CSV table of C-alpha atoms in Angstrom, one decimal:
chain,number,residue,atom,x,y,z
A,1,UNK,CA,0.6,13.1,-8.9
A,2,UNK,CA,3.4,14.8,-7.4
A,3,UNK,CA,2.3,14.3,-3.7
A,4,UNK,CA,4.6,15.9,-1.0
A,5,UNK,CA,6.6,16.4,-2.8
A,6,UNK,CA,9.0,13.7,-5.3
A,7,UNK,CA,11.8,16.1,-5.9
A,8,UNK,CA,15.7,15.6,-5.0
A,9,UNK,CA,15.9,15.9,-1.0
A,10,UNK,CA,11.9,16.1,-1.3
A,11,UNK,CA,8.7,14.6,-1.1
A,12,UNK,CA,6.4,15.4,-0.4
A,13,UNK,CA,2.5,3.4,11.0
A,14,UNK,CA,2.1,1.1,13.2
A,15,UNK,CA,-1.6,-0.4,13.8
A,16,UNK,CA,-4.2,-1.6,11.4
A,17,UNK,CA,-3.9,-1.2,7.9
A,18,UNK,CA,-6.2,2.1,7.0
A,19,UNK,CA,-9.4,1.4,5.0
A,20,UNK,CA,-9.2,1.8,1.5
A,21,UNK,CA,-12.6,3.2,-0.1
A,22,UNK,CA,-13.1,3.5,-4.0
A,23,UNK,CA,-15.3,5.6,-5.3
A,24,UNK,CA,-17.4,3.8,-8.9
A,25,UNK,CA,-16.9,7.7,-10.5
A,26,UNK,CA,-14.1,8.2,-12.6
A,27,UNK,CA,-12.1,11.5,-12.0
A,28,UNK,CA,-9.0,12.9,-13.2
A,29,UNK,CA,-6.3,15.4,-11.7
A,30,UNK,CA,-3.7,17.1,-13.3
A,31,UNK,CA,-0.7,18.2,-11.1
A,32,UNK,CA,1.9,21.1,-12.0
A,33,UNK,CA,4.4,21.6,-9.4
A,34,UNK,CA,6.6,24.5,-8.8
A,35,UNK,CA,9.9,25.3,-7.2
A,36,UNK,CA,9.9,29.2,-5.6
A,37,UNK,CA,8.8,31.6,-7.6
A,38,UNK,CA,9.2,30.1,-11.0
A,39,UNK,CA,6.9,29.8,-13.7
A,40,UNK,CA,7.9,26.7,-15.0
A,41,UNK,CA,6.7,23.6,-13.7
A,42,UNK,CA,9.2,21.2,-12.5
A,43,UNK,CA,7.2,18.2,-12.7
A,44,UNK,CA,4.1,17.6,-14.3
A,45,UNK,CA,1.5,14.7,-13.9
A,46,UNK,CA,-2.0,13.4,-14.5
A,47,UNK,CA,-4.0,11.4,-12.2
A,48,UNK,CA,-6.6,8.8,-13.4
A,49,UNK,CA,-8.8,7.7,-10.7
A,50,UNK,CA,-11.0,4.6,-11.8
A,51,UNK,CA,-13.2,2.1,-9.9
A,52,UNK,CA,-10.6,0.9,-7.6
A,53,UNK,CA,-7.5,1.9,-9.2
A,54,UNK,CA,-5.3,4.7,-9.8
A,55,UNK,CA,-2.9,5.6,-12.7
A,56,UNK,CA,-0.2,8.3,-12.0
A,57,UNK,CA,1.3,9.4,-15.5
A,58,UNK,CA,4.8,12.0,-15.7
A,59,UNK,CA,3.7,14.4,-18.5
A,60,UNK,CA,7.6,15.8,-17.7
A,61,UNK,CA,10.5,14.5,-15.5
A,62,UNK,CA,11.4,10.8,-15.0
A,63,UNK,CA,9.3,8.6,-17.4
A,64,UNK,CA,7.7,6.1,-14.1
A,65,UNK,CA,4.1,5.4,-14.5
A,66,UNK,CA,2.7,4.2,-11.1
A,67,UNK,CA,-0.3,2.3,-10.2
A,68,UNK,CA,-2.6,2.0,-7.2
A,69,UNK,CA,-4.8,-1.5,-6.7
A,70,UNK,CA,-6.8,-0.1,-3.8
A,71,UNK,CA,-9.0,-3.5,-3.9
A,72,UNK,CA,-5.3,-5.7,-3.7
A,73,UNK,CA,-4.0,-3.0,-1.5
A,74,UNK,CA,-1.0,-3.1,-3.7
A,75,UNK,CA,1.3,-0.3,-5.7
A,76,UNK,CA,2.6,-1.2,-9.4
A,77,UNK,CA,5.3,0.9,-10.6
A,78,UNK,CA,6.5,0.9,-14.2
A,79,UNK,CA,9.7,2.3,-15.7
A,80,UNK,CA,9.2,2.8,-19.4
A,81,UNK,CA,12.5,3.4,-20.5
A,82,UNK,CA,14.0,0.1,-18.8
A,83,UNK,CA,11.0,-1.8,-19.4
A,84,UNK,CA,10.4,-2.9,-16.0
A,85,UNK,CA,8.1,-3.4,-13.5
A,86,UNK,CA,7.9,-4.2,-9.4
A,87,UNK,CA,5.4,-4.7,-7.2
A,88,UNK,CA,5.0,-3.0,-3.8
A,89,UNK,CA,2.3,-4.5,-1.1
A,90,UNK,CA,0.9,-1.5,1.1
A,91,UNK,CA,1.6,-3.5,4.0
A,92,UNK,CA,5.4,-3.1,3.5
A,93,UNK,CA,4.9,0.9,3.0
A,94,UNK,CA,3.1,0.4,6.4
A,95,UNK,CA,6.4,-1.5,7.9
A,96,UNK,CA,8.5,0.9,6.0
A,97,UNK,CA,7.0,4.4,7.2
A,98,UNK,CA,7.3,2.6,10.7
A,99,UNK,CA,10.9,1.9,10.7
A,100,UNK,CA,11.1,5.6,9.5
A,101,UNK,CA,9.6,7.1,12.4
A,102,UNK,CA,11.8,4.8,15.1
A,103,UNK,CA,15.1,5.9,12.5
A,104,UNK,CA,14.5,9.2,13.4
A,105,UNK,CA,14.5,9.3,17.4
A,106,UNK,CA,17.1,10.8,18.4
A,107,UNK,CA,17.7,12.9,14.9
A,108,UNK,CA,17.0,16.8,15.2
A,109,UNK,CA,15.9,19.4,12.6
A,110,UNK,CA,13.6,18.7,9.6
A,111,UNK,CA,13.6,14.9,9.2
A,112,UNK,CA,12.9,14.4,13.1
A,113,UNK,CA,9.8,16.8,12.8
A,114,UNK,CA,8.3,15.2,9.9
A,115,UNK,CA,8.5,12.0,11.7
A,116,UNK,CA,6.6,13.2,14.5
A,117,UNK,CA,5.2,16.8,12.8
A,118,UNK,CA,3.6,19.0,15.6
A,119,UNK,CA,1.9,22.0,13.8
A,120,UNK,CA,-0.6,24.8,14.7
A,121,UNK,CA,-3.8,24.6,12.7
A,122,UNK,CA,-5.6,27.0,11.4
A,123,UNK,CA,-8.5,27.8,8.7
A,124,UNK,CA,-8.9,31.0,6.9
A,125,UNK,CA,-12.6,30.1,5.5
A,126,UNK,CA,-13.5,33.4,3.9
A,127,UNK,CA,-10.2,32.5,1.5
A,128,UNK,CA,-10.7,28.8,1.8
A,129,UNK,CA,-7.2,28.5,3.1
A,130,UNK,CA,-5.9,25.6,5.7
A,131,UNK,CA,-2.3,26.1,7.2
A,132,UNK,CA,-0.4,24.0,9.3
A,133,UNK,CA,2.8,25.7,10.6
A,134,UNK,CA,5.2,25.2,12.6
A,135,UNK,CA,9.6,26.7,12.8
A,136,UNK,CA,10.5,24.2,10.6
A,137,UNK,CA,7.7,23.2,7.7
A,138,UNK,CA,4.9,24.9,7.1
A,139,UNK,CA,1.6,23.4,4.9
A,140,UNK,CA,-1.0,25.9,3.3
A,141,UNK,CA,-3.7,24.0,1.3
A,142,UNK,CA,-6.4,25.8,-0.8
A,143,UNK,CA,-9.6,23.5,-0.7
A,144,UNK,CA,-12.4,22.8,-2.7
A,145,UNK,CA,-15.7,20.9,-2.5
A,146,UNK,CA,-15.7,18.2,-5.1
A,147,UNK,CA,-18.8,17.2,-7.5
A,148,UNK,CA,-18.9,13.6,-7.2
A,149,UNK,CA,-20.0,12.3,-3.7
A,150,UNK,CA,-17.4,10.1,-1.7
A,151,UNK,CA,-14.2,11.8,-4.1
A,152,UNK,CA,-12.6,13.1,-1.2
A,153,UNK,CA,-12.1,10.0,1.2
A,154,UNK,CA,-11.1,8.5,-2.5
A,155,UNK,CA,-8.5,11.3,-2.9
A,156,UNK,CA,-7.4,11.3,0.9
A,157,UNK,CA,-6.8,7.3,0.7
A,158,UNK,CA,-4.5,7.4,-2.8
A,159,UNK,CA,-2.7,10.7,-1.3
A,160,UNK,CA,-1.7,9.4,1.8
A,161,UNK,CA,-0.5,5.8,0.1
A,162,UNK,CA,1.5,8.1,-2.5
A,163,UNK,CA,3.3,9.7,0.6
A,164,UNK,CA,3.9,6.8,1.6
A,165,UNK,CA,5.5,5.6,-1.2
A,166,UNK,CA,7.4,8.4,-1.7
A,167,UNK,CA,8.9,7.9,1.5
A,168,UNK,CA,10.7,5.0,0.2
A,169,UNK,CA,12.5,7.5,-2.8
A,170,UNK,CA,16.5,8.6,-2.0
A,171,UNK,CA,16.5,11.9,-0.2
A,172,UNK,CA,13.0,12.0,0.7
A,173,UNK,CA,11.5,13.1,3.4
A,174,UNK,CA,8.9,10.9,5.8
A,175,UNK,CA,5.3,11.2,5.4
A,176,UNK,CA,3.6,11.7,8.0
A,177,UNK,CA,3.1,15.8,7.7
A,178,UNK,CA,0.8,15.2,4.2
A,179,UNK,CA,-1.0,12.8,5.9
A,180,UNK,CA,-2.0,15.2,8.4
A,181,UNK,CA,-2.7,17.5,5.8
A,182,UNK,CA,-4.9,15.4,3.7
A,183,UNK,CA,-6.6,13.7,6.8
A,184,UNK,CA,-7.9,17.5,7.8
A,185,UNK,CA,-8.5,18.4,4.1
A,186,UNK,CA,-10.9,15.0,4.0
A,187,UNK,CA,-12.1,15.9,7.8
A,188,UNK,CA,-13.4,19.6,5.6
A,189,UNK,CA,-14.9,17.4,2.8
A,190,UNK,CA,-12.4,18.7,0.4
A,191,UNK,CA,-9.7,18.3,-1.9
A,192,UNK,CA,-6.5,20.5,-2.7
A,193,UNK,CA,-7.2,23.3,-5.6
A,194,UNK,CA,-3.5,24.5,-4.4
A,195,UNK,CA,-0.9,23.1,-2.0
A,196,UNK,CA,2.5,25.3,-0.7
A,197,UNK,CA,5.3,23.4,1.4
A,198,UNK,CA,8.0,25.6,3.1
A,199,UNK,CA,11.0,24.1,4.9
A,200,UNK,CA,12.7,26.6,6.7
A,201,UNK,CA,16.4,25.0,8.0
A,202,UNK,CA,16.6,24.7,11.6
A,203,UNK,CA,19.9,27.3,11.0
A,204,UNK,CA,21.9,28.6,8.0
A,205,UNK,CA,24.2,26.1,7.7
A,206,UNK,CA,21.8,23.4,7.4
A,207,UNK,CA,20.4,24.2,4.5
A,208,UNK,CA,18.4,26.9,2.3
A,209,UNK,CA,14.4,27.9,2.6
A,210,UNK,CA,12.3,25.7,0.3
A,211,UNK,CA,9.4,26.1,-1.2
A,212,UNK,CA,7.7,23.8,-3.3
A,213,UNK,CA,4.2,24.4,-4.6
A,214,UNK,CA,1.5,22.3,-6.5
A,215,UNK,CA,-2.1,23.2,-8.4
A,216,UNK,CA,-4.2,20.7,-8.6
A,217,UNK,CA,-6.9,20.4,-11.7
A,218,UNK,CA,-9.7,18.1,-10.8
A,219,UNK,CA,-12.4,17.0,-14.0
A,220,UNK,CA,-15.0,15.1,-13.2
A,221,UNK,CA,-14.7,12.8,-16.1
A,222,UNK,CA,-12.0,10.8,-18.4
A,223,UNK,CA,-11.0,11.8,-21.9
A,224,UNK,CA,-10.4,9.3,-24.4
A,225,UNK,CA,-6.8,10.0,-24.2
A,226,UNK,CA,-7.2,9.1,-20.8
A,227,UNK,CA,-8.4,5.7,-21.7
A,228,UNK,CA,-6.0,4.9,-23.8
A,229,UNK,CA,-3.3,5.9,-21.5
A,230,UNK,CA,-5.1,3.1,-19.1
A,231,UNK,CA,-4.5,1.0,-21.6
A,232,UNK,CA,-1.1,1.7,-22.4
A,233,UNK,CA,-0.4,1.2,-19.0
A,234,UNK,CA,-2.1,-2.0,-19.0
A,235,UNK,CA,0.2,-3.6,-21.3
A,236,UNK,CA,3.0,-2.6,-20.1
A,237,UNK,CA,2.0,-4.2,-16.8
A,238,UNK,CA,1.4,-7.4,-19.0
A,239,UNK,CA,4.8,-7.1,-21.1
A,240,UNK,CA,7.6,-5.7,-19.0
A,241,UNK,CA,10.0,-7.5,-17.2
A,242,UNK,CA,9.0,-8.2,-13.0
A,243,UNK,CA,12.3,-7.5,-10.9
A,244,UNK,CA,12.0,-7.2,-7.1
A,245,UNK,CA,11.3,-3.3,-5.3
A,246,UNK,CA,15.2,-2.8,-4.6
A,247,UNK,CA,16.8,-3.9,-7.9
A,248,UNK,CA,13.6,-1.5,-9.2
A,249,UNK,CA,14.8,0.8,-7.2
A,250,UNK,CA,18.9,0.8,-7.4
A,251,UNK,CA,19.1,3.3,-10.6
A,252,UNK,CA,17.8,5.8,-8.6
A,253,UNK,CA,19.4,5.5,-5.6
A,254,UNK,CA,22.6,5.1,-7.7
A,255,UNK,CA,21.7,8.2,-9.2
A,256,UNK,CA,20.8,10.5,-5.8
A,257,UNK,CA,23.9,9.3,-4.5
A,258,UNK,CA,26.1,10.6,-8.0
A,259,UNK,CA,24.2,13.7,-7.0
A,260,UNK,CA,25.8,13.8,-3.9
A,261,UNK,CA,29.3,13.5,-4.9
């Protein structure tokens, strides 16, 4: 799932660790994500939501299957092509989204707001529509009830660890405006049908308008395709090679920074 949203210069805690419940229903999402106006998704993903764990699968875009151990409170991210793996405890995304927020004291524009996001709320219920705006970002979510009791404190709890996580990816931004989104979303009993992001640059010169939107396919069941993926995924966490989170991480940051030259 692309959650906030994992694009280049995009994504989309101090105290206790947040509870992490698990629903015994297995669910599925699929995620297309779109840049503008286009068509054409940029990134595509599905979601596998079983027992306590949580598969993210790239159906385009960078080949890194990711996986949530609620019950370990644990990430475990996969790069197929290099055949690697890392482990990422959600007690250091804690420490990390932490250090975030005190980096960015004293910054202006964009990355200060989404370290401390202040938005007005407010809920368009005839069109189901929740927006959170403010000058700088603004969040419109499209929500629906889901069929299987308990799914949206399920979906709430892997969406807000995924921010987190994507926190952590070159360019990215902090989390802590999807997590109010999805905390309000689960506060309605609901979870995104469609989600739009828009950053508007504090002035012209720092940057253009983005916007960045995802639809969200929820089915209340798994395919056997979606089995086997599981299992795919379970062998490559058996078989590929275990390297620590930042020599995981240096390709991509090597990369983000080629970018930027």
């Amino acid at each position: 799932m692309v959650n906030a949203l994992w694009i280049p210069a995009f994504s989309l805690l101090a105290g206790q660790m947040p509870a992490m419940p698990a629903t015994t229903v297995d669910f599925r999402i699929e995620t297309d994500v779109f840049l503008g106006a286009e068509k054409e998704p940029v990134a595509q993903n599905v979601t596998l939501f079983t027992g306590s764990l949580v598969y993210d699968f790239p159906l385009i875009g960078p080949q890194e299957i990711t996986v949530f151990d609620a019950s370990r409170g644990r990430f475990i991210l996969l790069d197929v092509p290099r055949k690697t793996k890392t482990t990422l405890q959600t007690q250091e995304l804690l420490e990390i989204t932490a250090a975030i927020k005190v980096q960015a004291q004293g910054l202006d524009g964009v990355f200060a707001f989404a370290a401390d996001p202040q938005f007005k709320r407010d809920v368009d219920e005839q069109a189901g529509w929740l927006t959170l705006s403010s000058s700088l970002m603004t969040y419109r979510a499209k929500g629906v009830k889901p069929q299987v009791s308990g799914a949206a404190a399920t979906y709430r709890d892997f969406a807000d660890w995924y921010a987190r996580l994507n926190a952590t990816r070159p360019g990215n931004l902090p989390p802590f405006p999807r997590l109010e989104l999805n905390r309000l979303l689960e506060e309605r009993q609901e979870v995104p049908e469609e989600v739009e992001l828009i950053v508007e640059p504090k002035n012209r010169w720092a940057g253009r308008k983005l916007v960045v939107r995802s639809r969200h396919i929820f089915n209340w069941r798994l395919s056997n395709t979606d089995r086997k993926r599981i299992d795919t995924a379970g062998s490559y966490m058996a078989d590929f090679q275990a390297v620590g989170f930042q020599e995981y991480r240096q390709p991509l940051q090597m990369a983000a920074q080629s970018a930027g030259h």
